[in-house]
Amino acid sequence: MRVVIAEDDPLLREGLALLLHAESLDVAATAGTPEEALAAIDTYRPDVAIFDVRMPPTHTDEGIRAAVEARSRHTGLAVLVLSAYVEQSFATQLLTGGVGGLGYLLKERVGRVEEFLDALYRVADGGTAIDPEIVAQLFTRSRQDTRLERLSPRERDVLALMAEGLGNSAIAARLVVTDGAVHKHIRSIFAKLDLSPADRVDRRVAAVLHYLEDVRRLV
């Protein structure tokens, strides 16, 4: 797996590179600015790009904007965004821009190597990986939406874990229930959120993006 790292903090940038090298991953390039990152992605065509949210020159949303631009240039590029804080508007800005191959983690997860690598591989495989703390805050805010109020507490738990990118078996293990129970809850979530098979969309992704979009309208 080929990776490009875009992080303006030299210590974190090199630390990430060393970590990935230790996992026998191909770190094609590291970049300290959005422009350098986009140029590296154009040149090396990585499988995954890791972006810091706040990058030069203003250290506001340059990293997110560069990540969105990279995805628009290179269809299928997986992107994992790192942030020091829970920044809800930035999370939804990225995640509602496309489905699959997207992740948003707090930087503190990098120190939990197994969690970080699991998220990286999940994103590279076309899945999603959203930091549980971000999911918790987004989900709490999103409960103001009346459609989401239709969900039972257990269905809210299932949807939150879906937003983290977990599959049915992983959700069942986390909640200590059967796969069949999870499947039943997900069918109920789809029904309560008015997501029909006739819509010809990935209802699992649509359910997650539905409440993230509701949060974006609130922030």
PDB file of N, CA, C and O in Angstrom, residues 110-168:
ATOM      1  N   VAL A 110      -3.250   8.102  16.923  1.00  0.00           N
ATOM      2  CA  VAL A 110      -1.995   7.664  16.327  1.00  0.00           C
ATOM      3  C   VAL A 110      -1.153   6.936  17.371  1.00  0.00           C
ATOM      4  O   VAL A 110      -0.448   5.961  17.059  1.00  0.00           O
ATOM      5  N   GLY A 111      -1.232   7.403  18.616  1.00  0.00           N
ATOM      6  CA  GLY A 111      -0.473   6.759  19.682  1.00  0.00           C
ATOM      7  C   GLY A 111      -1.009   5.389  20.051  1.00  0.00           C
ATOM      8  O   GLY A 111      -0.298   4.587  20.676  1.00  0.00           O
ATOM      9  N   ARG A 112      -2.243   5.124  19.679  1.00  0.00           N
ATOM     10  CA  ARG A 112      -2.818   3.785  19.892  1.00  0.00           C
ATOM     11  C   ARG A 112      -2.638   3.043  18.573  1.00  0.00           C
ATOM     12  O   ARG A 112      -3.536   2.993  17.733  1.00  0.00           O
ATOM     13  N   VAL A 113      -1.478   2.485  18.393  1.00  0.00           N
ATOM     14  CA  VAL A 113      -1.025   2.020  17.080  1.00  0.00           C
ATOM     15  C   VAL A 113      -2.005   1.049  16.432  1.00  0.00           C
ATOM     16  O   VAL A 113      -2.320   1.181  15.242  1.00  0.00           O
ATOM     17  N   GLU A 114      -2.502   0.080  17.175  1.00  0.00           N
ATOM     18  CA  GLU A 114      -3.400  -0.905  16.588  1.00  0.00           C
ATOM     19  C   GLU A 114      -4.675  -0.254  16.062  1.00  0.00           C
ATOM     20  O   GLU A 114      -5.151  -0.583  14.972  1.00  0.00           O
ATOM     21  N   GLU A 115      -5.238   0.671  16.851  1.00  0.00           N
ATOM     22  CA  GLU A 115      -6.454   1.360  16.417  1.00  0.00           C
ATOM     23  C   GLU A 115      -6.182   2.181  15.156  1.00  0.00           C
ATOM     24  O   GLU A 115      -6.996   2.200  14.227  1.00  0.00           O
ATOM     25  N   PHE A 116      -5.057   2.891  15.158  1.00  0.00           N
ATOM     26  CA  PHE A 116      -4.727   3.730  14.017  1.00  0.00           C
ATOM     27  C   PHE A 116      -4.536   2.892  12.754  1.00  0.00           C
ATOM     28  O   PHE A 116      -5.074   3.218  11.688  1.00  0.00           O
ATOM     29  N   LEU A 117      -3.777   1.822  12.868  1.00  0.00           N
ATOM     30  CA  LEU A 117      -3.518   0.984  11.694  1.00  0.00           C
ATOM     31  C   LEU A 117      -4.789   0.296  11.212  1.00  0.00           C
ATOM     32  O   LEU A 117      -5.016   0.162  10.008  1.00  0.00           O
ATOM     33  N   ASP A 118      -5.635  -0.116  12.152  1.00  0.00           N
ATOM     34  CA  ASP A 118      -6.911  -0.714  11.758  1.00  0.00           C
ATOM     35  C   ASP A 118      -7.737   0.268  10.944  1.00  0.00           C
ATOM     36  O   ASP A 118      -8.327  -0.091   9.923  1.00  0.00           O
ATOM     37  N   ALA A 119      -7.767   1.532  11.389  1.00  0.00           N
ATOM     38  CA  ALA A 119      -8.509   2.561  10.657  1.00  0.00           C
ATOM     39  C   ALA A 119      -7.898   2.795   9.285  1.00  0.00           C
ATOM     40  O   ALA A 119      -8.607   2.929   8.281  1.00  0.00           O
ATOM     41  N   LEU A 120      -6.573   2.842   9.217  1.00  0.00           N
ATOM     42  CA  LEU A 120      -5.892   3.086   7.943  1.00  0.00           C
ATOM     43  C   LEU A 120      -6.201   1.984   6.943  1.00  0.00           C
ATOM     44  O   LEU A 120      -6.547   2.255   5.781  1.00  0.00           O
ATOM     45  N   TYR A 121      -6.098   0.738   7.363  1.00  0.00           N
ATOM     46  CA  TYR A 121      -6.383  -0.385   6.459  1.00  0.00           C
ATOM     47  C   TYR A 121      -7.855  -0.415   6.064  1.00  0.00           C
ATOM     48  O   TYR A 121      -8.192  -0.742   4.923  1.00  0.00           O
ATOM     49  N   ARG A 122      -8.730  -0.081   7.006  1.00  0.00           N
ATOM     50  CA  ARG A 122     -10.157  -0.073   6.696  1.00  0.00           C
ATOM     51  C   ARG A 122     -10.468   0.955   5.613  1.00  0.00           C
ATOM     52  O   ARG A 122     -11.208   0.693   4.658  1.00  0.00           O
ATOM     53  N   VAL A 123      -9.880   2.143   5.757  1.00  0.00           N
ATOM     54  CA  VAL A 123     -10.086   3.200   4.763  1.00  0.00           C
ATOM     55  C   VAL A 123      -9.492   2.785   3.418  1.00  0.00           C
ATOM     56  O   VAL A 123     -10.102   2.983   2.363  1.00  0.00           O
ATOM     57  N   ALA A 124      -8.305   2.203   3.436  1.00  0.00           N
ATOM     58  CA  ALA A 124      -7.661   1.770   2.195  1.00  0.00           C
ATOM     59  C   ALA A 124      -8.492   0.721   1.470  1.00  0.00           C
ATOM     60  O   ALA A 124      -8.476   0.644   0.232  1.00  0.00           O
ATOM     61  N   ASP A 125      -9.246  -0.072   2.235  1.00  0.00           N
ATOM     62  CA  ASP A 125     -10.087  -1.109   1.638  1.00  0.00           C
ATOM     63  C   ASP A 125     -11.430  -0.569   1.161  1.00  0.00           C
ATOM     64  O   ASP A 125     -12.308  -1.333   0.748  1.00  0.00           O
ATOM     65  N   GLY A 126     -11.605   0.759   1.244  1.00  0.00           N
ATOM     66  CA  GLY A 126     -12.840   1.366   0.758  1.00  0.00           C
ATOM     67  C   GLY A 126     -13.900   1.579   1.813  1.00  0.00           C
ATOM     68  O   GLY A 126     -15.027   1.979   1.496  1.00  0.00           O
ATOM     69  N   GLY A 127     -13.543   1.334   3.087  1.00  0.00           N
ATOM     70  CA  GLY A 127     -14.505   1.534   4.155  1.00  0.00           C
ATOM     71  C   GLY A 127     -14.416   2.915   4.763  1.00  0.00           C
ATOM     72  O   GLY A 127     -13.785   3.820   4.205  1.00  0.00           O
ATOM     73  N   THR A 128     -15.062   3.080   5.898  1.00  0.00           N
ATOM     74  CA  THR A 128     -15.020   4.356   6.610  1.00  0.00           C
ATOM     75  C   THR A 128     -14.474   4.119   8.015  1.00  0.00           C
ATOM     76  O   THR A 128     -14.617   3.036   8.574  1.00  0.00           O
ATOM     77  N   ALA A 129     -13.847   5.138   8.565  1.00  0.00           N
ATOM     78  CA  ALA A 129     -13.316   5.052   9.925  1.00  0.00           C
ATOM     79  C   ALA A 129     -13.472   6.420  10.571  1.00  0.00           C
ATOM     80  O   ALA A 129     -12.744   7.356  10.236  1.00  0.00           O
ATOM     81  N   ILE A 130     -14.438   6.536  11.450  1.00  0.00           N
ATOM     82  CA  ILE A 130     -14.697   7.803  12.123  1.00  0.00           C
ATOM     83  C   ILE A 130     -14.399   7.620  13.602  1.00  0.00           C
ATOM     84  O   ILE A 130     -14.853   6.658  14.221  1.00  0.00           O
ATOM     85  N   ASP A 131     -13.627   8.532  14.161  1.00  0.00           N
ATOM     86  CA  ASP A 131     -13.243   8.439  15.562  1.00  0.00           C
ATOM     87  C   ASP A 131     -14.491   8.337  16.442  1.00  0.00           C
ATOM     88  O   ASP A 131     -15.445   9.088  16.251  1.00  0.00           O
ATOM     89  N   PRO A 132     -14.502   7.395  17.392  1.00  0.00           N
ATOM     90  CA  PRO A 132     -15.683   7.247  18.265  1.00  0.00           C
ATOM     91  C   PRO A 132     -16.075   8.535  18.976  1.00  0.00           C
ATOM     92  O   PRO A 132     -17.254   8.793  19.197  1.00  0.00           O
ATOM     93  N   GLU A 133     -15.099   9.365  19.356  1.00  0.00           N
ATOM     94  CA  GLU A 133     -15.413  10.627  20.027  1.00  0.00           C
ATOM     95  C   GLU A 133     -16.144  11.579  19.089  1.00  0.00           C
ATOM     96  O   GLU A 133     -17.086  12.278  19.487  1.00  0.00           O
ATOM     97  N   ILE A 134     -15.744  11.591  17.820  1.00  0.00           N
ATOM     98  CA  ILE A 134     -16.422  12.425  16.828  1.00  0.00           C
ATOM     99  C   ILE A 134     -17.835  11.910  16.604  1.00  0.00           C
ATOM    100  O   ILE A 134     -18.802  12.676  16.554  1.00  0.00           O
ATOM    101  N   VAL A 135     -17.966  10.590  16.473  1.00  0.00           N
ATOM    102  CA  VAL A 135     -19.291   9.995  16.289  1.00  0.00           C
ATOM    103  C   VAL A 135     -20.208  10.365  17.449  1.00  0.00           C
ATOM    104  O   VAL A 135     -21.359  10.743  17.261  1.00  0.00           O
ATOM    105  N   ALA A 136     -19.679  10.265  18.672  1.00  0.00           N
ATOM    106  CA  ALA A 136     -20.492  10.562  19.852  1.00  0.00           C
ATOM    107  C   ALA A 136     -21.012  11.991  19.819  1.00  0.00           C
ATOM    108  O   ALA A 136     -22.187  12.242  20.091  1.00  0.00           O
ATOM    109  N   GLN A 137     -20.138  12.934  19.475  1.00  0.00           N
ATOM    110  CA  GLN A 137     -20.555  14.339  19.472  1.00  0.00           C
ATOM    111  C   GLN A 137     -21.506  14.633  18.320  1.00  0.00           C
ATOM    112  O   GLN A 137     -22.491  15.356  18.478  1.00  0.00           O
ATOM    113  N   LEU A 138     -21.213  14.064  17.156  1.00  0.00           N
ATOM    114  CA  LEU A 138     -22.103  14.274  16.016  1.00  0.00           C
ATOM    115  C   LEU A 138     -23.470  13.675  16.302  1.00  0.00           C
ATOM    116  O   LEU A 138     -24.501  14.262  16.007  1.00  0.00           O
ATOM    117  N   PHE A 139     -23.471  12.479  16.893  1.00  0.00           N
ATOM    118  CA  PHE A 139     -24.734  11.804  17.126  1.00  0.00           C
ATOM    119  C   PHE A 139     -25.558  12.519  18.173  1.00  0.00           C
ATOM    120  O   PHE A 139     -26.783  12.634  18.058  1.00  0.00           O
ATOM    121  N   THR A 140     -24.906  13.033  19.210  1.00  0.00           N
ATOM    122  CA  THR A 140     -25.625  13.792  20.243  1.00  0.00           C
ATOM    123  C   THR A 140     -26.301  15.013  19.640  1.00  0.00           C
ATOM    124  O   THR A 140     -27.467  15.308  19.905  1.00  0.00           O
ATOM    125  N   ARG A 141     -25.547  15.735  18.780  1.00  0.00           N
ATOM    126  CA  ARG A 141     -26.115  16.916  18.144  1.00  0.00           C
ATOM    127  C   ARG A 141     -27.256  16.536  17.212  1.00  0.00           C
ATOM    128  O   ARG A 141     -28.259  17.221  17.117  1.00  0.00           O
ATOM    129  N   SER A 142     -27.089  15.413  16.512  1.00  0.00           N
ATOM    130  CA  SER A 142     -28.055  15.059  15.473  1.00  0.00           C
ATOM    131  C   SER A 142     -29.396  14.612  16.039  1.00  0.00           C
ATOM    132  O   SER A 142     -30.370  14.516  15.319  1.00  0.00           O
ATOM    133  N   ARG A 143     -29.453  14.314  17.329  1.00  0.00           N
ATOM    134  CA  ARG A 143     -30.715  13.855  17.890  1.00  0.00           C
ATOM    135  C   ARG A 143     -31.786  14.937  17.843  1.00  0.00           C
ATOM    136  O   ARG A 143     -32.946  14.661  18.070  1.00  0.00           O
ATOM    137  N   GLN A 144     -31.403  16.176  17.552  1.00  0.00           N
ATOM    138  CA  GLN A 144     -32.389  17.239  17.416  1.00  0.00           C
ATOM    139  C   GLN A 144     -33.250  17.033  16.171  1.00  0.00           C
ATOM    140  O   GLN A 144     -34.318  17.590  16.061  1.00  0.00           O
ATOM    141  N   ASP A 145     -32.782  16.217  15.217  1.00  0.00           N
ATOM    142  CA  ASP A 145     -33.540  15.967  14.003  1.00  0.00           C
ATOM    143  C   ASP A 145     -34.689  15.005  14.318  1.00  0.00           C
ATOM    144  O   ASP A 145     -34.494  13.962  14.932  1.00  0.00           O
ATOM    145  N   THR A 146     -35.910  15.342  13.881  1.00  0.00           N
ATOM    146  CA  THR A 146     -37.075  14.544  14.249  1.00  0.00           C
ATOM    147  C   THR A 146     -37.017  13.143  13.666  1.00  0.00           C
ATOM    148  O   THR A 146     -37.512  12.190  14.282  1.00  0.00           O
ATOM    149  N   ARG A 147     -36.442  12.964  12.469  1.00  0.00           N
ATOM    150  CA  ARG A 147     -36.372  11.631  11.888  1.00  0.00           C
ATOM    151  C   ARG A 147     -35.510  10.709  12.739  1.00  0.00           C
ATOM    152  O   ARG A 147     -35.817   9.529  12.905  1.00  0.00           O
ATOM    153  N   LEU A 148     -34.442  11.237  13.282  1.00  0.00           N
ATOM    154  CA  LEU A 148     -33.583  10.417  14.116  1.00  0.00           C
ATOM    155  C   LEU A 148     -34.222  10.116  15.469  1.00  0.00           C
ATOM    156  O   LEU A 148     -33.867   9.137  16.120  1.00  0.00           O
ATOM    157  N   GLU A 149     -35.160  10.932  15.876  1.00  0.00           N
ATOM    158  CA  GLU A 149     -35.855  10.675  17.135  1.00  0.00           C
ATOM    159  C   GLU A 149     -36.774   9.460  17.033  1.00  0.00           C
ATOM    160  O   GLU A 149     -37.253   8.946  18.045  1.00  0.00           O
ATOM    161  N   ARG A 150     -37.018   9.003  15.801  1.00  0.00           N
ATOM    162  CA  ARG A 150     -37.815   7.792  15.627  1.00  0.00           C
ATOM    163  C   ARG A 150     -37.058   6.550  16.084  1.00  0.00           C
ATOM    164  O   ARG A 150     -37.667   5.518  16.360  1.00  0.00           O
ATOM    165  N   LEU A 151     -35.730   6.641  16.143  1.00  0.00           N
ATOM    166  CA  LEU A 151     -34.921   5.477  16.465  1.00  0.00           C
ATOM    167  C   LEU A 151     -34.968   5.168  17.962  1.00  0.00           C
ATOM    168  O   LEU A 151     -34.985   6.067  18.793  1.00  0.00           O
ATOM    169  N   SER A 152     -34.934   3.885  18.275  1.00  0.00           N
ATOM    170  CA  SER A 152     -34.836   3.453  19.666  1.00  0.00           C
ATOM    171  C   SER A 152     -33.403   3.660  20.150  1.00  0.00           C
ATOM    172  O   SER A 152     -32.486   3.826  19.342  1.00  0.00           O
ATOM    173  N   PRO A 153     -33.190   3.637  21.472  1.00  0.00           N
ATOM    174  CA  PRO A 153     -31.810   3.767  21.974  1.00  0.00           C
ATOM    175  C   PRO A 153     -30.860   2.732  21.381  1.00  0.00           C
ATOM    176  O   PRO A 153     -29.718   3.045  21.048  1.00  0.00           O
ATOM    177  N   ARG A 154     -31.309   1.478  21.261  1.00  0.00           N
ATOM    178  CA  ARG A 154     -30.452   0.444  20.688  1.00  0.00           C
ATOM    179  C   ARG A 154     -30.165   0.717  19.215  1.00  0.00           C
ATOM    180  O   ARG A 154     -29.046   0.501  18.742  1.00  0.00           O
ATOM    181  N   GLU A 155     -31.157   1.208  18.492  1.00  0.00           N
ATOM    182  CA  GLU A 155     -30.935   1.546  17.082  1.00  0.00           C
ATOM    183  C   GLU A 155     -29.960   2.708  16.950  1.00  0.00           C
ATOM    184  O   GLU A 155     -29.144   2.732  16.025  1.00  0.00           O
ATOM    185  N   ARG A 156     -30.001   3.649  17.879  1.00  0.00           N
ATOM    186  CA  ARG A 156     -29.022   4.733  17.876  1.00  0.00           C
ATOM    187  C   ARG A 156     -27.621   4.188  18.103  1.00  0.00           C
ATOM    188  O   ARG A 156     -26.653   4.638  17.477  1.00  0.00           O
ATOM    189  N   ASP A 157     -27.500   3.220  19.004  1.00  0.00           N
ATOM    190  CA  ASP A 157     -26.195   2.599  19.242  1.00  0.00           C
ATOM    191  C   ASP A 157     -25.680   1.924  17.977  1.00  0.00           C
ATOM    192  O   ASP A 157     -24.499   2.047  17.624  1.00  0.00           O
ATOM    193  N   VAL A 158     -26.553   1.208  17.300  1.00  0.00           N
ATOM    194  CA  VAL A 158     -26.159   0.499  16.078  1.00  0.00           C
ATOM    195  C   VAL A 158     -25.735   1.494  15.002  1.00  0.00           C
ATOM    196  O   VAL A 158     -24.711   1.310  14.334  1.00  0.00           O
ATOM    197  N   LEU A 159     -26.505   2.569  14.840  1.00  0.00           N
ATOM    198  CA  LEU A 159     -26.174   3.560  13.823  1.00  0.00           C
ATOM    199  C   LEU A 159     -24.844   4.244  14.133  1.00  0.00           C
ATOM    200  O   LEU A 159     -24.045   4.515  13.239  1.00  0.00           O
ATOM    201  N   ALA A 160     -24.590   4.508  15.402  1.00  0.00           N
ATOM    202  CA  ALA A 160     -23.315   5.124  15.782  1.00  0.00           C
ATOM    203  C   ALA A 160     -22.147   4.216  15.411  1.00  0.00           C
ATOM    204  O   ALA A 160     -21.114   4.681  14.920  1.00  0.00           O
ATOM    205  N   LEU A 161     -22.284   2.925  15.632  1.00  0.00           N
ATOM    206  CA  LEU A 161     -21.215   1.985  15.283  1.00  0.00           C
ATOM    207  C   LEU A 161     -21.106   1.812  13.773  1.00  0.00           C
ATOM    208  O   LEU A 161     -20.007   1.620  13.234  1.00  0.00           O
ATOM    209  N   MET A 162     -22.225   1.897  13.066  1.00  0.00           N
ATOM    210  CA  MET A 162     -22.176   1.900  11.600  1.00  0.00           C
ATOM    211  C   MET A 162     -21.352   3.085  11.112  1.00  0.00           C
ATOM    212  O   MET A 162     -20.574   2.983  10.160  1.00  0.00           O
ATOM    213  N   ALA A 163     -21.520   4.233  11.773  1.00  0.00           N
ATOM    214  CA  ALA A 163     -20.795   5.439  11.382  1.00  0.00           C
ATOM    215  C   ALA A 163     -19.301   5.293  11.601  1.00  0.00           C
ATOM    216  O   ALA A 163     -18.501   5.941  10.931  1.00  0.00           O
ATOM    217  N   GLU A 164     -18.916   4.437  12.550  1.00  0.00           N
ATOM    218  CA  GLU A 164     -17.495   4.174  12.771  1.00  0.00           C
ATOM    219  C   GLU A 164     -16.917   3.253  11.698  1.00  0.00           C
ATOM    220  O   GLU A 164     -15.708   3.057  11.622  1.00  0.00           O
ATOM    221  N   GLY A 165     -17.803   2.679  10.876  1.00  0.00           N
ATOM    222  CA  GLY A 165     -17.350   1.802   9.808  1.00  0.00           C
ATOM    223  C   GLY A 165     -17.378   0.330  10.159  1.00  0.00           C
ATOM    224  O   GLY A 165     -16.840  -0.490   9.413  1.00  0.00           O
ATOM    225  N   LEU A 166     -18.002  -0.039  11.275  1.00  0.00           N
ATOM    226  CA  LEU A 166     -18.031  -1.431  11.686  1.00  0.00           C
ATOM    227  C   LEU A 166     -19.062  -2.219  10.891  1.00  0.00           C
ATOM    228  O   LEU A 166     -20.144  -1.725  10.573  1.00  0.00           O
ATOM    229  N   GLY A 167     -18.720  -3.461  10.556  1.00  0.00           N
ATOM    230  CA  GLY A 167     -19.653  -4.361   9.905  1.00  0.00           C
ATOM    231  C   GLY A 167     -20.602  -4.981  10.910  1.00  0.00           C
ATOM    232  O   GLY A 167     -20.456  -4.810  12.129  1.00  0.00           O
ATOM    233  N   ASN A 168     -21.576  -5.756  10.408  1.00  0.00           N
ATOM    234  CA  ASN A 168     -22.600  -6.316  11.288  1.00  0.00           C
ATOM    235  C   ASN A 168     -22.012  -7.193  12.385  1.00  0.00           C
ATOM    236  O   ASN A 168     -22.425  -7.109  13.546  1.00  0.00           O
TER     237      ASN A 168
END
